[in-house]
Coordinates of C-alpha atoms in Angstrom, one line a residue:
Chain A
M8 CA -3.4 -9.4 -38.7
V9 CA 0.0 -8.9 -37.3
R10 CA 2.8 -11.4 -37.7
V11 CA 5.5 -11.6 -35.1
T12 CA 8.8 -13.4 -35.6
L13 CA 11.1 -14.0 -32.7
D14 CA 14.5 -13.5 -34.4
I15 CA 16.7 -15.9 -32.4
F16 CA 17.7 -18.9 -34.4
S17 CA 20.3 -19.3 -37.1
G18 CA 19.9 -22.8 -38.5
R19 CA 16.2 -23.6 -37.8
P20 CA 13.2 -21.5 -38.6
N21 CA 12.3 -18.8 -36.2
P22 CA 9.2 -19.0 -34.1
V23 CA 6.3 -17.1 -35.6
W24 CA 2.9 -16.0 -34.2
E25 CA -0.1 -14.6 -36.1
L26 CA -2.0 -12.2 -34.0
D27 CA -5.5 -11.1 -34.6
D28 CA -6.3 -7.4 -34.8
A29 CA -7.0 -6.9 -31.1
A30 CA -3.8 -8.7 -30.0
G31 CA -1.9 -7.0 -32.8
A32 CA -3.1 -3.6 -31.7
D33 CA -2.0 -4.3 -28.1
L34 CA 1.4 -5.3 -29.3
V35 CA 1.8 -2.3 -31.6
R36 CA 1.0 0.0 -28.7
Q37 CA 3.9 -1.5 -26.8
V38 CA 6.1 -1.1 -29.8
E39 CA 5.1 2.5 -30.1
A40 CA 6.2 3.1 -26.6
A41 CA 9.6 1.9 -27.5
R42 CA 9.7 3.6 -30.8
D43 CA 13.4 4.5 -30.5
L44 CA 14.2 0.7 -30.7
V45 CA 12.3 0.3 -34.0
G46 CA 14.2 0.0 -37.3
G47 CA 14.0 -1.8 -40.6
I48 CA 14.3 -5.6 -40.6
A49 CA 17.8 -5.3 -41.9
T50 CA 19.0 -3.3 -38.9
G51 CA 19.7 -6.4 -36.7
S52 CA 23.2 -6.9 -35.4
G53 CA 23.5 -10.3 -37.0
R54 CA 24.7 -11.8 -33.8
L55 CA 24.0 -15.3 -32.8
G56 CA 21.2 -15.5 -30.3
F57 CA 18.2 -13.2 -29.7
R58 CA 18.3 -10.4 -32.2
G59 CA 14.9 -8.9 -31.7
L60 CA 11.3 -9.0 -32.8
L61 CA 10.2 -8.7 -36.4
I62 CA 6.7 -7.4 -36.8
E63 CA 4.8 -7.3 -40.1
E64 CA 1.3 -6.3 -41.1
T65 CA -0.4 -9.0 -43.0
G66 CA -3.8 -9.2 -44.7
G67 CA -4.0 -5.6 -45.6
G68 CA -4.5 -4.4 -42.1
Q69 CA -3.8 -0.9 -40.9
T70 CA -2.6 -1.5 -37.3
L71 CA 1.0 -0.4 -37.9
R72 CA 0.2 2.3 -40.4
A73 CA -2.3 3.8 -38.0
R74 CA 0.5 4.3 -35.6
E75 CA 2.8 5.7 -38.3
L76 CA 5.0 2.7 -38.0
P77 CA 6.6 0.8 -40.9
Q78 CA 4.7 -2.1 -42.3
L79 CA 7.7 -4.4 -41.6
L80 CA 9.9 -3.5 -38.7
R81 CA 12.4 -4.8 -36.2
V82 CA 12.4 -4.1 -32.5
S83 CA 16.0 -4.3 -31.5
G84 CA 17.1 -7.1 -29.2
D85 CA 20.3 -5.3 -28.4
D86 CA 18.5 -3.0 -25.8
P87 CA 17.2 -4.3 -22.5
R88 CA 13.8 -2.8 -23.3
G89 CA 13.6 -4.8 -26.5
V90 CA 14.3 -7.9 -24.4
E91 CA 11.7 -7.0 -21.9
L92 CA 9.1 -6.5 -24.6
A93 CA 9.9 -10.0 -26.1
L94 CA 9.6 -11.6 -22.6
R95 CA 6.3 -9.9 -21.9
L96 CA 5.0 -11.0 -25.3
L97 CA 6.0 -14.6 -24.7
G98 CA 4.1 -14.5 -21.5
S99 CA 0.9 -13.6 -23.3
L100 CA 1.2 -15.7 -26.5
G101 CA 0.4 -19.4 -27.1
K102 CA 2.5 -21.9 -28.9
P103 CA 4.3 -20.5 -32.0
T104 CA 4.1 -21.8 -35.5
T105 CA 6.5 -21.4 -38.4
V106 CA 5.9 -20.1 -41.8
H107 CA 9.0 -21.6 -43.3
G108 CA 7.8 -25.1 -43.6
A109 CA 8.4 -28.2 -41.5
D110 CA 10.6 -28.0 -38.4
L111 CA 11.2 -31.6 -38.0
A112 CA 14.8 -32.1 -38.6
P113 CA 16.1 -35.2 -36.8
G114 CA 17.5 -34.5 -33.3
L115 CA 15.8 -31.1 -32.9
T116 CA 13.5 -30.4 -30.0
P117 CA 10.1 -29.6 -31.6
L118 CA 9.5 -25.9 -31.6
P119 CA 6.4 -26.0 -29.4
D120 CA 8.4 -27.7 -26.7
L121 CA 11.1 -25.2 -26.5
D122 CA 11.3 -22.9 -23.5
L123 CA 11.8 -19.7 -25.5
R124 CA 11.7 -17.4 -22.5
A125 CA 14.6 -19.4 -20.9
L126 CA 16.5 -19.2 -24.1
I127 CA 16.2 -15.4 -24.3
E128 CA 17.0 -14.9 -20.6
E129 CA 20.0 -17.1 -20.9
D130 CA 21.2 -15.3 -24.0
T131 CA 20.7 -11.8 -22.7
A132 CA 21.5 -12.1 -19.1
G133 CA 24.5 -9.8 -19.4
L134 CA 22.5 -7.3 -21.4
T135 CA 19.6 -6.9 -18.9
G136 CA 21.6 -7.5 -15.7
R137 CA 18.6 -9.4 -14.5
E138 CA 20.5 -11.4 -11.9
E139 CA 21.6 -8.3 -10.2
R140 CA 18.4 -6.4 -10.5
G141 CA 15.9 -9.1 -9.6
G142 CA 12.3 -8.3 -9.2
V143 CA 9.6 -8.6 -11.8
H144 CA 10.9 -8.5 -15.4
G145 CA 13.8 -6.4 -14.2
Y146 CA 11.8 -3.5 -12.8
S147 CA 13.1 -4.1 -9.3
D148 CA 12.8 -2.4 -6.0
V149 CA 16.6 -2.1 -6.1
S150 CA 16.3 0.5 -8.8
I151 CA 13.4 2.2 -7.0
A152 CA 15.7 2.6 -3.9
S153 CA 17.8 5.0 -6.0
L154 CA 14.8 7.3 -6.5
N155 CA 14.7 10.7 -4.9
P156 CA 11.0 11.3 -4.8
A157 CA 9.2 14.3 -3.5
P158 CA 7.2 13.7 -0.3
V159 CA 3.6 12.8 -1.0
I160 CA 1.5 15.5 0.8
A161 CA -1.8 13.6 0.3
T162 CA -3.8 11.6 -2.2
D163 CA -7.4 11.9 -3.3
A164 CA -8.5 8.5 -2.1
S165 CA -8.8 7.1 1.4
S166 CA -10.2 3.8 0.1
W167 CA -10.3 1.9 -3.1
T168 CA -11.5 -1.3 -4.6
T169 CA -9.6 -4.0 -6.5
Q170 CA -10.7 -5.2 -9.9
A171 CA -9.4 -7.1 -12.9
Q172 CA -7.8 -5.2 -15.8
G173 CA -7.0 -7.8 -18.4
S174 CA -4.9 -10.4 -16.6
C175 CA -3.8 -7.9 -14.0
Q176 CA -5.4 -6.6 -10.8
I177 CA -5.7 -2.9 -10.3
E178 CA -7.2 -0.5 -7.7
V179 CA -9.7 2.1 -8.6
A180 CA -11.0 5.0 -6.4
A181 CA -14.0 7.3 -6.7
F182 CA -13.5 10.4 -8.8
N183 CA -12.7 13.2 -6.4
P184 CA -11.9 16.4 -8.3
N185 CA -12.5 18.6 -5.2
F186 CA -9.2 17.3 -3.8
W187 CA -7.3 18.9 -6.7
N188 CA -9.3 21.9 -7.6
V189 CA -8.4 24.2 -4.7
S190 CA -5.4 26.5 -4.3
P191 CA -2.5 25.8 -4.1
V192 CA -3.1 22.2 -5.2
L193 CA -4.6 23.3 -8.5
T194 CA -1.6 25.1 -9.8
N195 CA 1.2 23.1 -8.3
N196 CA 0.1 19.6 -9.5
N197 CA -0.3 18.4 -13.1
C198 CA -1.6 15.4 -15.0
Y199 CA 1.3 13.1 -13.8
N200 CA 0.5 14.0 -10.2
Y201 CA -3.2 13.2 -10.8
A202 CA -2.6 10.0 -12.7
T203 CA -0.2 8.6 -10.0
N204 CA -2.5 10.1 -7.3
R205 CA 0.3 11.9 -5.5
R206 CA 0.0 15.5 -4.5
T207 CA 3.6 16.6 -4.3
D208 CA 3.2 20.3 -5.2
T209 CA 6.2 19.9 -7.6
F210 CA 4.4 19.8 -10.9
A211 CA 5.9 16.3 -11.2
Q212 CA 7.8 15.2 -14.3
P213 CA 8.2 11.6 -15.5
G214 CA 11.7 10.3 -14.6
R215 CA 12.8 13.3 -12.6
A216 CA 12.7 11.4 -9.3
A217 CA 15.1 8.8 -10.9
G218 CA 17.3 11.4 -12.6
Q219 CA 16.0 10.4 -16.0
Q220 CA 13.5 13.1 -16.8
A221 CA 12.1 12.9 -20.3
T222 CA 13.1 16.0 -22.3
T223 CA 12.1 14.9 -25.8
M224 CA 8.4 14.6 -26.1
K225 CA 8.0 11.2 -27.6
C226 CA 6.1 8.2 -26.3
A227 CA 9.3 6.2 -25.8
N228 CA 11.0 8.9 -23.8
V229 CA 8.1 9.7 -21.5
S230 CA 7.5 6.0 -21.0
T231 CA 11.1 5.4 -20.1
G232 CA 10.9 8.2 -17.5
A233 CA 7.8 6.9 -15.9
Q234 CA 9.2 3.4 -15.7
A235 CA 12.3 4.8 -14.1
D236 CA 10.0 6.3 -11.5
G237 CA 8.7 2.7 -10.9
A238 CA 5.6 2.6 -13.1
Y239 CA 5.0 -0.7 -14.9
L240 CA 4.1 -0.7 -18.6
A241 CA 1.1 -2.8 -19.3
P242 CA 0.6 -5.7 -19.7
T243 CA 3.3 -6.4 -17.1
C244 CA 1.2 -6.7 -13.9
V245 CA 2.1 -5.3 -10.5
P246 CA 2.1 -8.1 -8.0
S247 CA -0.1 -7.9 -4.9
G248 CA 1.5 -6.2 -1.9
Q249 CA 2.1 -2.9 -3.9
E250 CA -1.4 -1.6 -3.8
P251 CA -2.8 0.8 -4.8
R252 CA -2.0 0.0 -8.4
W253 CA -3.6 2.8 -10.3
Y254 CA -4.3 2.2 -14.0
M255 CA -3.0 5.0 -16.2
A256 CA -2.9 6.0 -19.8
M257 CA -0.3 8.2 -21.4
V258 CA -0.5 10.3 -24.6
V259 CA 1.9 12.6 -26.3
W260 CA 1.6 15.8 -28.3
P261 CA 4.6 15.0 -30.5
G262 CA 7.6 17.2 -29.8
V263 CA 5.6 19.4 -27.5
D264 CA 4.1 17.8 -24.3
Y265 CA 2.7 14.7 -22.7
H266 CA -0.5 14.0 -20.8
W267 CA -1.8 11.3 -18.4
Y268 CA -5.2 9.9 -17.4
R269 CA -6.3 7.6 -14.5
L270 CA -9.1 5.1 -14.5
Q271 CA -11.8 5.9 -11.8
A272 CA -14.1 3.6 -9.9
E273 CA -17.0 4.9 -11.9
G274 CA -15.6 3.4 -15.0
Y275 CA -14.6 6.6 -16.7
W276 CA -11.2 8.3 -16.8
G277 CA -10.1 11.4 -14.8
H278 CA -7.4 13.8 -15.7
K279 CA -6.0 17.2 -14.8
P280 CA -4.6 19.2 -17.7
G281 CA -1.7 21.2 -16.4
Q282 CA -2.7 23.9 -13.9
T283 CA -6.4 23.5 -14.8
A284 CA -9.1 21.7 -12.9
A285 CA -9.3 17.9 -12.6
R286 CA -12.2 16.6 -14.7
N287 CA -13.6 13.5 -16.3
Y288 CA -14.5 14.9 -19.8
D289 CA -12.5 15.5 -22.9
N290 CA -12.1 18.5 -25.3
S291 CA -15.5 17.8 -26.7
N292 CA -17.0 17.9 -23.2
V293 CA -17.7 14.1 -23.4
V294 CA -17.1 11.9 -20.4
I295 CA -14.0 9.8 -21.1
T296 CA -14.7 6.1 -21.3
N297 CA -11.8 5.4 -23.6
P298 CA -8.7 7.6 -23.6
E299 CA -7.7 6.1 -27.0
T300 CA -10.7 7.6 -28.7
A301 CA -11.3 10.7 -26.5
N302 CA -10.9 14.2 -28.1
R303 CA -7.3 15.0 -26.9
G304 CA -6.6 18.1 -29.0
G305 CA -3.0 18.0 -30.2
Y306 CA -2.0 15.0 -28.0
R307 CA -2.6 12.7 -30.9
N308 CA -0.2 9.9 -30.1
F309 CA -1.5 7.3 -27.8
C310 CA 1.4 5.7 -26.0
G311 CA 0.0 2.9 -23.8
Y312 CA -1.3 1.9 -20.4
F313 CA 0.7 1.9 -17.2
F314 CA 0.4 0.8 -13.6
A315 CA 1.4 3.0 -10.7
R316 CA 2.2 1.2 -7.5
S317 CA 3.1 1.9 -3.9
G318 CA 6.8 1.7 -4.5
M319 CA 6.7 4.3 -7.2
G320 CA 8.1 7.8 -6.6
I321 CA 7.7 11.0 -8.4
R322 CA 9.2 14.5 -8.2
Chain B
M8 CA 5.3 41.3 -15.2
R9 CA 5.3 37.6 -15.8
V10 CA 3.3 36.1 -18.7
E11 CA 2.5 32.4 -19.2
A12 CA 1.4 30.8 -22.5
D13 CA -1.1 28.4 -21.0
L14 CA -1.1 25.3 -23.2
F15 CA 0.8 22.4 -21.6
S16 CA -0.5 19.7 -19.4
G17 CA 2.6 17.8 -18.2
R18 CA 5.4 20.2 -18.7
P19 CA 5.4 23.7 -17.1
N20 CA 4.0 26.3 -19.3
P21 CA 6.4 28.5 -21.2
S22 CA 6.7 31.9 -19.5
F23 CA 8.5 35.1 -20.0
T24 CA 8.8 38.5 -18.3
L25 CA 7.7 41.8 -19.8
D26 CA 10.1 44.7 -19.3
A27 CA 8.8 48.1 -18.3
E28 CA 8.3 49.3 -21.8
Q29 CA 6.5 46.2 -22.8
A30 CA 4.3 46.4 -19.7
A31 CA 3.4 50.0 -20.5
T32 CA 2.4 48.9 -24.1
L33 CA 0.3 46.1 -22.7
A34 CA -1.4 48.6 -20.3
T35 CA -2.2 50.9 -23.2
L36 CA -3.7 48.0 -25.2
L37 CA -5.8 46.8 -22.2
R38 CA -7.2 50.3 -21.5
G39 CA -8.2 50.7 -25.1
L40 CA -10.5 47.6 -24.9
P41 CA -14.3 48.1 -24.2
A42 CA -16.0 46.3 -21.5
G43 CA -17.9 43.2 -22.6
G44 CA -17.0 40.3 -24.7
E45 CA -18.2 36.7 -24.8
R46 CA -16.0 34.6 -22.6
R47 CA -15.3 31.2 -24.1
E48 CA -14.2 28.4 -21.7
P49 CA -10.7 27.2 -22.7
P50 CA -10.4 23.5 -23.6
G51 CA -8.7 21.2 -21.2
L52 CA -5.9 20.1 -23.6
G53 CA -4.2 22.6 -25.9
Y54 CA -4.0 26.4 -26.1
R55 CA -5.9 28.1 -23.2
G56 CA -4.7 31.6 -23.7
F57 CA -2.1 33.9 -22.2
V58 CA -2.2 34.3 -18.4
I59 CA -0.7 37.2 -16.3
R60 CA -0.9 36.5 -12.6
D61 CA 0.5 39.9 -11.4
T62 CA -0.8 42.6 -13.7
G63 CA 0.8 45.5 -11.8
D64 CA -0.7 48.8 -12.9
A65 CA -1.9 47.5 -16.2
L66 CA -5.5 47.3 -15.1
P67 CA -6.2 49.3 -11.9
G68 CA -7.9 47.2 -9.3
C69 CA -7.2 44.0 -11.1
T70 CA -4.6 41.4 -10.1
A71 CA -4.6 38.7 -12.8
L72 CA -6.0 38.2 -16.3
R73 CA -6.4 35.7 -19.1
A74 CA -6.5 36.7 -22.7
F75 CA -8.3 33.9 -24.7
H76 CA -10.1 33.9 -27.9
G77 CA -10.9 37.5 -28.2
T78 CA -11.9 38.2 -24.6
V79 CA -9.7 39.4 -21.7
S80 CA -11.0 38.2 -18.4
A81 CA -9.5 40.1 -15.4
E82 CA -9.8 39.2 -11.8
C83 CA -10.6 42.5 -10.0
G84 CA -11.2 41.9 -6.3
A85 CA -14.3 39.7 -5.9
E86 CA -15.5 40.2 -9.5
T87 CA -14.3 39.1 -12.9
R88 CA -14.3 41.8 -15.5
E89 CA -14.5 41.0 -19.2
L90 CA -13.0 43.1 -21.9
S91 CA -13.8 42.7 -25.6
D92 CA -10.9 42.1 -28.0
P93 CA -12.4 40.5 -31.1
A94 CA -9.3 41.3 -33.1
Q95 CA -7.3 39.5 -30.4
T96 CA -4.8 42.3 -30.3
V97 CA -3.6 41.4 -26.8
E98 CA -3.0 37.8 -27.7
R99 CA -1.3 38.6 -31.0
W100 CA 0.9 41.2 -29.3
L101 CA 1.9 38.8 -26.5
L102 CA 2.6 36.1 -29.1
D103 CA 4.9 38.5 -30.9
V104 CA 6.7 39.3 -27.7
A105 CA 7.0 35.7 -26.7
R106 CA 8.0 34.4 -30.1
P107 CA 11.8 34.4 -29.5
K108 CA 11.2 32.3 -26.3
L109 CA 8.9 29.7 -27.8
T110 CA 9.6 26.8 -30.0
A111 CA 8.5 27.1 -33.6
E112 CA 5.9 24.3 -33.1
V113 CA 4.3 26.1 -30.1
V114 CA 4.3 29.4 -32.1
D115 CA 2.5 27.6 -34.9
V116 CA 0.0 26.1 -32.6
I117 CA -0.9 29.4 -31.0
R118 CA -0.9 31.2 -34.3
G119 CA -3.3 28.5 -35.7
E120 CA -5.6 29.0 -32.7
L121 CA -5.6 32.7 -33.1
S122 CA -6.7 32.3 -36.7
R123 CA -9.6 30.0 -35.7
P124 CA -13.1 31.6 -35.9

């Protein structure tokens, strides 16, 4: 079990949620992707208003430990990504409870009736610049307009089908390695080209099109680069009108390199390791049905799932 | 002569250039290897060997080679020629040459792979 506390109130008890193992693991994946925002619970700024998320492993679980995260941590609310994470979380959780006893002081709006999302947005409007940026959760087409993407020479799919992925809609296309496994496509396109399904012949790097190329090989840095290119971090869904919305997974070889996968129509995952051939099997020659458990060699940190979309640009 | 340490997926592989003296040393090493060897398919993710795409005069008639796990595979016209190098002398020598240009972590990874049976 994972306990999440929205650290926002001063006088009244903070809202708390108890997540089961599956939901907790999903949250922890998102936290890991923003690992540079993680600190001890005492690291909050102490300001009045939204100060972040406190996350705690309860019941002897290993969800946080398995990701090499502290058993009790704070995701900073002083950074726009921490705010976005909290807003996304609120969108997927039910009504909160408290663990600090009754919350029934006279004159207080009962906790379950509070619009916590509105409180956070109001409190952090200046921090996130949401009014200026617009769009979905701040990932706007305004920021995409500042991209300098490489021209897309071609993609490996002329058609696709739409299917549900959690609460989101995604597109999947048939596995088509022959598109990638010929010269000069083979050596000029990497895993990021493959996952975003964009042949650019630039050996594309996350964030380079946006001037924010990841140089430190950590989940958070590569994730930030990809999001600057216009990718969405799951579970934030890409709205319709931006198809194809490819479903991608990202992993990191800590300090060394990153790698991406893309879900195929057949239900397995395709990938293209560096300049080598596109394939649908892992280092054990097993077809990849789950990138989290596949044999990934040294790429041991699983960083999360992402959505590509039509407005995304890579270089 | 340009050499790549083939091990990354997302980032470009580390690469370095051999000067004339180093190229001559490599040619000597290669010519001392017997034909044969059991070519092992490199993994998708991780160390996949050292690759030279323009071998110059190192192996007459051949244009590119990969040294991986004790076998040197050379592209020589329409055929692939295998050279046996069970002591991995070519890979170890290339790692020594590359060492100043690689991060300590990458050197450790490759060294670990070279020690693997």
